[in-house]
Tab-separated table of C-alpha atoms in Angstrom:
chain	number	residue	atom	x	y	z
A	178	MET	CA	34.621	-5.079	20.856
A	179	GLN	CA	35.738	-1.385	20.107
A	180	ASN	CA	35.261	1.497	22.826
A	181	THR	CA	32.470	3.233	22.617
A	182	ILE	CA	32.740	6.908	24.406
A	183	ILE	CA	29.459	9.195	24.738
A	184	LYS	CA	30.015	12.918	25.681
A	185	ASN	CA	27.784	15.468	27.286
A	186	ILE	CA	25.198	13.784	27.032
A	187	SER	CA	22.893	14.070	30.336
A	188	ILE	CA	23.341	10.599	32.954
A	189	VAL	CA	19.494	9.781	34.440
A	190	ASN	CA	20.862	7.196	36.787
A	191	GLU	CA	19.549	6.800	40.188
A	192	GLY	CA	17.481	9.345	41.266
A	193	SER	CA	19.497	12.067	39.845
A	194	THR	CA	20.582	14.227	36.334
A	195	THR	CA	24.014	14.649	35.580
A	196	VAL	CA	25.970	15.961	32.350
A	197	GLY	CA	29.274	13.792	31.723
A	198	ASP	CA	30.631	11.290	29.928
A	199	VAL	CA	30.355	7.484	29.301
A	200	LEU	CA	33.339	4.847	28.660
A	201	ILE	CA	32.407	1.548	27.505
A	202	ARG	CA	34.442	-1.617	27.201
A	203	ASN	CA	34.515	-4.656	26.430
A	204	GLY	CA	30.854	-5.084	26.629
A	205	ARG	CA	30.544	-2.957	30.284
A	206	ILE	CA	30.707	0.519	31.297
A	207	GLU	CA	33.966	1.321	32.533
A	208	LYS	CA	34.228	4.748	33.864
A	209	ILE	CA	30.844	7.756	34.098
A	210	ALA	CA	32.507	10.745	35.002
A	211	PRO	CA	32.628	14.893	33.642
A	212	GLN	CA	35.345	14.348	30.713
A	213	ILE	CA	37.286	11.108	29.779
A	214	GLY	CA	39.846	11.902	27.560
A	215	GLU	CA	39.570	7.709	25.956
A	216	THR	CA	40.100	7.346	21.976
A	217	GLY	CA	37.555	5.370	20.286
A	218	ARG	CA	33.888	5.449	18.795
A	219	GLU	CA	32.982	8.906	20.314
A	220	ILE	CA	29.124	9.500	20.497
A	221	ASP	CA	28.136	13.563	21.133
A	222	GLY	CA	24.830	13.186	23.421
A	223	THR	CA	24.424	17.061	23.858
A	224	GLY	CA	21.252	17.728	24.440
A	225	LYS	CA	20.238	13.989	25.002
A	226	HIS	CA	19.838	11.752	27.650
A	227	LEU	CA	21.158	8.326	28.379
A	228	LEU	CA	19.359	5.814	30.216
A	229	PRO	CA	19.371	2.325	31.474
A	230	GLY	CA	18.260	0.083	28.845
A	231	VAL	CA	14.720	-0.841	30.030
A	232	ILE	CA	13.253	-4.267	31.366
A	233	ASP	CA	10.380	-5.740	29.901
A	234	ASP	CA	9.349	-8.405	33.086
A	235	GLN	CA	6.430	-9.552	30.881
A	236	VAL	CA	6.256	-10.019	26.807
A	237	HIS	CA	4.683	-13.087	24.616
A	238	PHE	CA	7.181	-13.802	21.609
A	239	ARG	CA	5.225	-16.413	20.323
A	240	GLU	CA	7.792	-18.775	19.276
A	241	PRO	CA	8.141	-21.970	19.108
A	242	GLY	CA	4.567	-22.738	17.472
A	243	LEU	CA	3.195	-19.275	16.962
A	244	THR	CA	5.541	-17.675	14.017
A	245	HIS	CA	2.962	-16.796	11.906
A	246	LYS	CA	2.016	-13.563	13.952
A	247	ALA	CA	5.512	-13.491	16.273
A	248	ASP	CA	9.094	-14.759	16.984
A	249	ILE	CA	12.026	-14.165	18.718
A	250	ARG	CA	14.211	-11.917	16.181
A	251	HIS	CA	11.721	-9.473	14.692
A	252	GLU	CA	10.051	-8.921	18.171
A	253	ALA	CA	13.333	-8.342	20.087
A	254	ARG	CA	15.161	-6.478	17.524
A	255	ALA	CA	11.401	-4.248	17.978
A	256	ALA	CA	12.423	-4.381	21.774
A	257	VAL	CA	15.936	-2.856	21.064
A	258	ALA	CA	14.516	-0.303	18.673
A	259	GLY	CA	12.378	1.022	21.807
A	260	GLY	CA	14.748	0.905	23.859
A	261	THR	CA	14.253	-2.516	25.935
A	262	THR	CA	16.990	-4.283	26.175
A	263	SER	CA	16.351	-7.179	27.998
A	264	PHE	CA	12.771	-9.106	28.288
A	265	MET	CA	11.488	-11.826	30.557
A	266	GLU	CA	9.108	-13.614	27.872
A	267	MET	CA	6.050	-16.049	29.310
A	268	PRO	CA	5.292	-20.106	28.543
A	269	ASN	CA	2.216	-19.960	26.603
A	270	THR	CA	3.499	-20.644	23.786
A	271	LYS	CA	2.676	-23.769	21.504
A	272	PRO	CA	4.208	-26.414	22.494
A	273	GLU	CA	3.925	-24.196	25.717
A	274	ALA	CA	7.376	-24.227	28.161
A	275	VAL	CA	6.100	-26.258	30.841
A	276	THR	CA	8.813	-29.233	30.766
A	277	GLN	CA	12.605	-28.483	31.121
A	278	GLU	CA	12.971	-29.124	27.898
A	279	ARG	CA	10.748	-26.857	26.150
A	280	LEU	CA	12.086	-24.000	28.685
A	281	GLU	CA	15.669	-24.796	27.705
A	282	GLU	CA	14.660	-24.967	23.555
A	283	LYS	CA	13.193	-21.204	23.925
A	284	TYR	CA	16.364	-20.016	25.959
A	285	ASP	CA	18.141	-21.793	22.593
A	286	ILE	CA	16.218	-19.753	20.789
A	287	ALA	CA	17.013	-16.617	21.581
A	288	ALA	CA	20.493	-17.417	21.786
A	289	ARG	CA	20.321	-18.415	18.680
A	290	THR	CA	18.348	-15.150	17.509
A	291	SER	CA	17.602	-12.296	19.624
A	292	LEU	CA	19.548	-9.119	20.077
A	293	ALA	CA	17.979	-8.696	23.647
A	294	ASN	CA	19.060	-9.814	26.738
A	295	TYR	CA	16.358	-12.897	27.374
A	296	SER	CA	15.174	-14.759	30.026
A	297	PHE	CA	12.011	-17.110	29.819
A	298	PHE	CA	9.382	-18.509	32.566
A	299	MET	CA	9.019	-21.657	33.829
A	300	GLY	CA	5.069	-22.321	33.106
A	301	VAL	CA	2.737	-23.624	35.427
A	302	ALA	CA	0.363	-26.946	34.488
A	303	ASN	CA	-2.198	-28.556	36.908
A	304	ASP	CA	-0.199	-31.326	36.641
A	305	ASN	CA	3.005	-30.681	36.534
A	306	ALA	CA	4.426	-29.083	39.573
A	307	GLU	CA	7.274	-31.669	40.404
A	308	GLU	CA	8.809	-30.938	36.918
A	309	VAL	CA	8.214	-26.829	37.716
A	310	LEU	CA	10.091	-27.382	41.237
A	311	LYS	CA	13.097	-28.552	38.900
A	312	THR	CA	13.640	-24.951	37.939
A	313	ASN	CA	15.133	-23.867	41.769
A	314	ALA	CA	18.379	-26.277	40.456
A	315	LYS	CA	18.398	-23.145	37.527
A	316	LYS	CA	17.152	-20.420	39.661
A	317	ASP	CA	20.028	-17.944	38.951
A	318	ARG	CA	19.365	-18.654	35.575
A	319	VAL	CA	15.590	-18.122	35.012
A	320	CYS	CA	13.852	-15.411	35.571
A	321	GLY	CA	10.730	-17.193	37.553
A	322	VAL	CA	7.961	-19.239	37.443
A	323	LYS	CA	4.674	-18.360	36.179
A	324	ILE	CA	1.275	-19.261	37.558
A	325	PHE	CA	-1.923	-18.399	35.209
A	326	MET	CA	-5.068	-18.023	37.653
A	327	GLY	CA	-7.293	-17.388	35.786
A	328	SER	CA	-7.707	-17.300	31.729
A	329	SER	CA	-4.997	-18.561	29.335
A	330	THR	CA	-4.498	-20.570	25.912
A	331	GLY	CA	-3.867	-23.931	26.477
A	332	ASN	CA	-3.676	-25.492	29.047
A	333	MET	CA	-2.437	-23.692	31.708
A	334	LEU	CA	-5.266	-22.444	33.633
A	335	VAL	CA	-4.333	-23.518	37.190
A	336	ASP	CA	-7.102	-24.166	39.430
A	337	ASN	CA	-6.547	-27.202	41.152
A	338	PHE	CA	-5.473	-25.522	45.011
A	339	LEU	CA	-3.091	-29.021	45.526
A	340	THR	CA	-1.148	-27.689	42.865
A	341	LEU	CA	-1.235	-24.723	44.059
A	342	GLU	CA	-0.040	-25.755	47.112
A	343	LYS	CA	2.938	-27.241	45.892
A	344	ILE	CA	3.911	-24.697	43.916
A	345	PHE	CA	3.740	-21.202	46.191
A	346	GLY	CA	5.185	-23.527	49.226
A	347	GLY	CA	7.583	-25.279	47.367
A	348	THR	CA	9.439	-23.263	44.120
A	349	GLU	CA	12.200	-20.688	45.117
A	350	LEU	CA	11.936	-18.385	42.377
A	351	LEU	CA	9.862	-15.618	42.148
A	352	ILE	CA	6.021	-16.335	41.040
A	353	ALA	CA	4.325	-14.607	38.508
A	354	THR	CA	0.830	-14.620	38.073
A	355	HIS	CA	-1.216	-13.938	35.959
A	356	CYS	CA	-5.089	-12.968	38.173
A	357	GLU	CA	-8.140	-13.163	36.811
A	358	ASP	CA	-11.395	-15.978	38.310
A	359	GLU	CA	-12.393	-17.549	35.708
A	360	LYS	CA	-15.870	-18.127	37.471
A	361	ILE	CA	-16.670	-15.629	37.334
A	362	ILE	CA	-15.517	-14.240	33.932
A	363	ARG	CA	-17.847	-17.163	33.072
A	364	HIS	CA	-20.970	-16.024	34.634
A	365	ASN	CA	-20.620	-12.576	33.497
A	366	MET	CA	-20.171	-13.822	29.318
A	367	GLU	CA	-22.927	-16.044	29.926
A	368	GLU	CA	-25.355	-12.585	31.067
A	369	PHE	CA	-24.204	-10.626	28.962
A	370	LYS	CA	-24.502	-13.163	26.074
A	371	LYS	CA	-27.456	-13.809	26.672
A	372	ALA	CA	-28.876	-10.085	26.895
A	373	LYS	CA	-26.709	-9.276	23.734
A	374	GLY	CA	-26.181	-12.742	21.825
A	375	ASP	CA	-23.566	-12.263	18.941
A	376	GLN	CA	-23.722	-8.384	19.245
A	377	LEU	CA	-21.119	-7.991	21.950
A	378	THR	CA	-18.562	-5.711	20.901
A	379	ALA	CA	-14.715	-4.890	22.553
A	380	ALA	CA	-16.994	-2.108	25.000
A	381	ASP	CA	-18.158	-5.010	26.460
A	382	HIS	CA	-15.165	-6.725	27.828
A	383	PRO	CA	-14.217	-4.957	30.819
A	384	LEU	CA	-17.880	-5.285	32.274
A	385	ILE	CA	-17.316	-9.115	31.610
A	386	ARG	CA	-13.844	-9.119	32.123
A	387	ASN	CA	-14.429	-7.380	34.915
A	388	GLU	CA	-12.176	-5.503	38.499
A	389	GLU	CA	-14.499	-8.372	41.189
A	390	ALA	CA	-12.633	-10.814	39.088
A	391	CYS	CA	-9.064	-9.222	39.132
A	392	PHE	CA	-9.509	-8.491	42.753
A	393	GLU	CA	-11.282	-11.794	44.040
A	394	SER	CA	-7.847	-13.229	41.653
A	395	SER	CA	-4.930	-11.256	43.577
A	396	LEU	CA	-6.653	-11.441	47.080
A	397	VAL	CA	-6.287	-15.580	46.585
A	398	ALA	CA	-2.585	-15.243	44.806
A	399	VAL	CA	-1.483	-13.321	48.170
A	400	GLN	CA	-2.866	-15.210	50.458
A	401	PHE	CA	-1.204	-18.290	48.911
A	402	ALA	CA	2.134	-16.047	49.657
A	403	MET	CA	1.652	-14.877	52.824
A	404	LYS	CA	0.649	-18.027	53.825
A	405	HIS	CA	4.595	-19.772	52.236
A	406	ASN	CA	5.948	-16.535	52.571
A	407	SER	CA	6.282	-17.019	48.473
A	408	ARG	CA	8.431	-14.173	46.321
A	409	LEU	CA	5.088	-13.117	44.446
A	410	HIS	CA	4.706	-10.732	41.958
A	411	ILE	CA	1.217	-9.793	40.222
A	412	LEU	CA	1.204	-8.931	37.160
A	413	HIS	CA	-0.567	-6.344	35.246
A	414	ILE	CA	-3.198	-4.772	37.800
A	415	SER	CA	-5.556	-3.436	36.033
A	416	THR	CA	-8.210	-1.926	38.840
A	417	GLU	CA	-7.984	0.411	41.703
A	418	LYS	CA	-9.471	-2.103	44.523
A	419	GLU	CA	-6.389	-4.224	43.940
A	420	LEU	CA	-4.236	-1.396	44.825
A	421	GLN	CA	-5.346	-2.423	48.566
A	422	LEU	CA	-3.478	-5.935	48.474
A	423	PHE	CA	-0.046	-3.730	48.097
A	424	SER	CA	2.014	-2.249	50.294
A	425	ASN	CA	4.848	0.968	50.528
A	426	MET	CA	5.702	0.206	54.090
A	427	LYS	CA	9.198	-1.436	53.228
A	428	PRO	CA	11.542	-0.797	49.986
A	429	LEU	CA	11.477	-3.097	46.923
A	430	SER	CA	14.351	-5.135	48.041
A	431	GLU	CA	12.234	-6.169	51.508
A	432	LYS	CA	8.845	-6.892	49.564
A	433	ARG	CA	7.837	-10.364	49.476
A	434	ILE	CA	4.838	-9.113	47.245
A	435	THR	CA	5.229	-6.603	44.364
A	436	ALA	CA	2.725	-5.751	41.578
A	437	GLU	CA	3.479	-4.279	37.440
A	438	VAL	CA	1.470	-2.300	35.876
A	439	CYS	CA	1.364	-1.911	31.998
A	440	VAL	CA	1.692	0.647	29.907
A	441	HIS	CA	-1.887	0.251	28.353
A	442	HIS	CA	-3.365	0.589	31.415
A	443	LEU	CA	-1.541	3.987	32.223
A	444	TRP	CA	-2.467	5.444	28.634
A	445	PHE	CA	-6.131	4.059	27.723
A	446	SER	CA	-8.870	3.558	29.132
A	447	ALA	CA	-12.404	2.143	28.488
A	448	ASP	CA	-13.326	5.002	26.902
A	449	ASP	CA	-10.871	4.251	23.870
A	450	TYR	CA	-13.038	1.236	22.874
A	451	ALA	CA	-14.893	3.516	20.126
A	452	GLN	CA	-12.265	4.718	18.351
A	453	TYR	CA	-10.052	0.897	18.460
A	454	GLY	CA	-12.365	-1.718	19.374
A	455	ASN	CA	-10.615	-5.551	19.310
A	456	LEU	CA	-7.327	-3.667	18.830
A	457	ILE	CA	-6.560	-2.764	22.622
A	458	LYS	CA	-8.415	-5.922	23.798
A	459	CYS	CA	-6.817	-7.341	25.904
A	460	ASN	CA	-6.592	-9.424	29.258
A	461	PRO	CA	-6.492	-8.039	32.178
A	462	ALA	CA	-9.058	-5.449	29.833
A	463	ILE	CA	-9.308	-1.756	30.131
A	464	LYS	CA	-11.288	-0.518	32.205
A	465	ALA	CA	-13.129	2.508	33.543
A	466	ALA	CA	-10.813	5.614	33.662
A	467	SER	CA	-11.090	6.001	37.196
A	468	ASN	CA	-8.877	3.057	37.072
A	469	ARG	CA	-6.011	4.858	35.282
A	470	GLU	CA	-6.102	7.299	37.800
A	471	ALA	CA	-6.049	5.184	40.382
A	472	LEU	CA	-2.978	3.618	38.507
A	473	TRP	CA	-0.892	6.055	38.359
A	474	LYS	CA	-1.319	6.931	41.921
A	475	GLY	CA	-0.264	3.343	42.737
A	476	LEU	CA	2.737	3.039	40.632
A	477	LEU	CA	3.760	7.051	41.805
A	478	ASP	CA	3.294	6.061	46.010
A	479	ASP	CA	5.041	2.647	45.169
A	480	ARG	CA	2.371	0.375	45.565
A	481	LEU	CA	2.823	-0.621	41.748
A	482	ASP	CA	6.671	-0.997	41.721
A	483	ILE	CA	6.977	-1.621	38.337
A	484	ILE	CA	5.541	-0.961	34.483
A	485	ALA	CA	6.246	-3.484	31.673
A	486	THR	CA	4.522	-3.819	28.131
A	487	ASP	CA	2.525	-7.511	28.362
A	488	HIS	CA	3.866	-6.711	24.700
A	489	ALA	CA	1.119	-9.896	22.866
A	490	PRO	CA	1.561	-9.737	18.770
A	491	HIS	CA	-1.243	-10.761	16.875
A	492	THR	CA	-2.309	-10.892	13.435
A	493	TRP	CA	-4.723	-7.800	11.471
A	494	ASP	CA	-7.048	-10.101	10.360
A	495	GLU	CA	-7.044	-12.236	13.467
A	496	LYS	CA	-7.614	-8.979	15.186
A	497	GLN	CA	-10.234	-7.768	12.628
A	498	GLN	CA	-13.239	-10.464	13.447
A	499	PRO	CA	-15.889	-10.037	15.772
A	500	TYR	CA	-15.446	-9.075	18.868
A	501	LEU	CA	-15.497	-13.423	20.955
A	502	GLN	CA	-13.771	-14.638	17.760
A	503	ALA	CA	-10.821	-11.496	17.880
A	504	PRO	CA	-7.592	-12.777	20.617
A	505	SER	CA	-7.160	-10.574	23.109
A	506	GLY	CA	-3.508	-9.467	23.330
A	507	VAL	CA	-1.869	-5.928	22.204
A	508	PRO	CA	1.692	-5.510	20.477
A	509	LEU	CA	3.629	-2.938	22.484
A	510	VAL	CA	6.678	-2.918	23.194
A	511	GLN	CA	8.862	-0.905	20.791
A	512	HIS	CA	7.242	1.881	22.015
A	513	SER	CA	6.376	1.848	25.903
A	514	LEU	CA	9.494	3.496	26.520
A	515	LEU	CA	7.942	6.668	24.103
A	516	MET	CA	4.847	6.200	25.730
A	517	MET	CA	6.285	7.123	28.801
A	518	LEU	CA	8.916	9.735	27.917
A	519	GLU	CA	5.331	11.522	26.450
A	520	GLN	CA	3.614	11.297	29.671
A	521	VAL	CA	7.351	12.826	31.427
A	522	LYS	CA	6.961	15.850	28.771
A	523	ALA	CA	2.850	16.180	29.979
A	524	GLY	CA	3.692	16.332	33.672
A	525	ARG	CA	3.165	12.889	34.607
A	526	PHE	CA	6.486	12.396	36.441
A	527	THR	CA	9.718	12.905	36.061
A	528	ILE	CA	11.979	10.928	33.684
A	529	GLU	CA	14.226	10.193	36.889
A	530	GLN	CA	10.804	7.878	38.444
A	531	LEU	CA	10.500	6.446	34.661
A	532	VAL	CA	14.304	5.344	34.983
A	533	ARG	CA	13.348	3.708	38.487
A	534	LYS	CA	10.183	1.749	36.905
A	535	MET	CA	10.844	0.194	34.122
A	536	SER	CA	14.993	-0.209	34.332
A	537	HIS	CA	15.915	0.129	38.160
A	538	ALA	CA	12.665	-1.555	40.116
A	539	PRO	CA	12.663	-5.021	37.548
A	540	ALA	CA	16.685	-5.288	37.928
A	541	GLU	CA	15.565	-5.063	41.911
A	542	CYS	CA	12.561	-7.473	42.039
A	543	PHE	CA	13.576	-10.082	39.705
A	544	ARG	CA	17.931	-9.585	41.144
A	545	ILE	CA	18.887	-9.647	38.049
A	546	ARG	CA	22.732	-9.385	37.874
A	547	GLU	CA	24.752	-6.116	37.380
A	548	ARG	CA	21.729	-4.585	34.729
A	549	GLY	CA	19.280	-2.262	35.197
A	550	PHE	CA	21.192	0.683	36.253
A	551	LEU	CA	24.469	3.006	35.059
A	552	ARG	CA	27.301	2.075	36.867
A	553	GLU	CA	30.602	1.027	36.747
A	554	GLY	CA	31.549	-2.179	36.162
A	555	TYR	CA	27.968	-3.058	35.244
A	556	TRP	CA	27.255	-4.046	31.550
A	557	ALA	CA	26.712	-1.394	29.166
A	558	ASP	CA	22.401	-1.677	28.313
A	559	ALA	CA	21.433	2.054	27.816
A	560	VAL	CA	19.500	4.051	25.652
A	561	ILE	CA	20.178	7.584	24.113
A	562	VAL	CA	16.785	9.018	23.438
A	563	ASP	CA	16.135	12.919	21.906
A	564	LEU	CA	13.245	15.022	23.665
A	565	ASN	CA	13.012	17.486	21.097
A	566	ALA	CA	12.706	15.278	18.375
A	567	ALA	CA	9.971	13.119	17.740
A	568	THR	CA	8.932	9.812	16.026
A	569	ASN	CA	5.650	9.341	14.117
A	570	VAL	CA	4.883	6.166	13.841
A	571	SER	CA	3.853	4.085	10.453
A	572	LYS	CA	3.611	1.058	9.261
A	573	ASP	CA	7.529	2.120	7.821
A	574	ASN	CA	9.252	1.592	11.357
A	575	ILE	CA	6.924	-1.062	13.073
A	576	TYR	CA	9.117	-4.075	13.282
A	577	TYR	CA	6.826	-6.065	15.324
A	578	LYS	CA	6.188	-9.446	12.545
A	579	CYS	CA	2.384	-8.675	13.212
A	580	GLY	CA	3.226	-5.539	11.423
A	581	TRP	CA	0.419	-3.575	12.966
A	582	SER	CA	0.327	-1.176	16.103
A	583	PRO	CA	-2.465	0.727	17.889
A	584	PHE	CA	-0.445	4.289	17.539
A	585	GLU	CA	0.228	4.214	13.989
A	586	GLY	CA	-0.186	7.312	13.121
A	587	HIS	CA	0.350	8.850	16.491
A	588	ALA	CA	3.476	11.883	16.485
A	589	PHE	CA	5.760	10.716	19.690
A	590	PRO	CA	7.665	13.517	21.339
A	591	ALA	CA	10.442	11.999	21.569
A	592	ALA	CA	12.481	9.384	20.028
A	593	VAL	CA	14.993	6.213	20.907
A	594	THR	CA	18.675	7.525	18.676
A	595	HIS	CA	20.729	4.597	20.291
A	596	THR	CA	20.540	1.421	22.284
A	597	PHE	CA	23.599	-0.311	23.097
A	598	VAL	CA	22.918	-3.965	24.468
A	599	SER	CA	25.352	-5.365	26.304
A	600	GLY	CA	27.841	-3.570	25.052
A	601	HIS	CA	26.810	-3.777	21.513
A	602	LEU	CA	25.586	-0.657	19.481
A	603	ALA	CA	22.498	-2.729	18.153
A	604	TYR	CA	20.153	-0.346	17.166
A	605	GLU	CA	21.357	3.105	15.770
A	606	ASN	CA	18.788	5.925	14.708
A	607	GLY	CA	16.962	3.615	12.002
A	608	THR	CA	19.763	0.452	11.134
A	609	PHE	CA	20.387	-2.879	13.372
A	610	ASN	CA	23.542	-4.550	14.175
A	611	GLU	CA	22.661	-8.181	14.543
A	612	GLN	CA	26.242	-9.357	14.443
A	613	GLN	CA	25.932	-9.914	18.207
A	614	CYS	CA	23.517	-11.702	20.004
A	615	GLY	CA	22.110	-10.376	23.434
A	616	GLN	CA	23.012	-12.265	26.529
A	617	ARG	CA	20.741	-14.780	28.695
A	618	LEU	CA	20.116	-12.802	31.891
A	619	LEU	CA	21.782	-14.182	35.209
A	620	PHE	CA	19.783	-14.269	38.776
A	621	ASN	CA	20.956	-13.243	42.410
A	622	ALA	CA	19.970	-16.516	44.107
């Protein structure tokens, strides 16, 4: 592999930004210094920023079984184009990843096709607790187990308390949960159908899948985790009320209960259904703007630990159906870093805080080996961004297999110019190099 020297670039890492050079050799960061005299492929970083690659702890890449709307190759390319170098993918594919064999099949697909580094969650169903606990033997090679404690596709809604007791009490891996109370949601849906019949629209979504449904389910998850001292990570927090369940009294490395917020809950509010309709229909729902403001506060005071996407593509035609038929989920992984860089430029938070929440914190929370930071000896997962350029989103530069984004027509005030994955220059100014795939993420047990 050719040496790469990135010259005179603003290096954003571990709370500070310094100008210097970075040498990448044999897939790793060999040296970071004010000046490096080595020879090799040279990239002029003048006026640009070097960030650790984004680690997205929640994506749905739909393979196997749902590949008409997404697959690992296409979504990983889109991720890399957007500066995401590692992803952790969810088990609700078809068939679901609820056996060890199905889980390893997904790793095999990624090893052949994923431009980004990868890991996959083991899925929990009401009847597979013993199979899930076999994952303890792979805790250095699997990111965690996933429990849908609320709405899900297929057979993955887990509402059997005996199963939950077995998983929370027996797994040695991080437990990631989707928390929405199904009984509350069903009751709300019945009431709304009585009142509006088939006239329901996306604007009703946050009222049906309301704050109470999220809070009650998250509370149950926290109670299970506290009882068993489990490592619990609650995904896509969307309400102000849930913030009371999380603490900032300990550093992330010492927390047993952690939380994620997604870019769309930081960007959109219920006011945006008028413009976007089903295109931003997702679970948990995008809610009233007061929740968005509270989520930003919780992110900045460290009650919320990680920024992710919950990238969940569907076809355009599927999204054009009436509200009740249109599936939930938004394609986001290509634009998540740009979304947050726009918030940096708007003064919401600093670029150092962005890097902490999108790169450092996922690596720390999931105990990922040698990634998530720009450190000598670590794998060279890195992205060069130009804060003086613009990215105009159009059909021509959307890399998702579904071919659409809610950001079509939007101009982000920044651009991703280069993405390195394990030292491989996988993306450069609109061009992919797929000669080398990403690596399976490894974890410190």
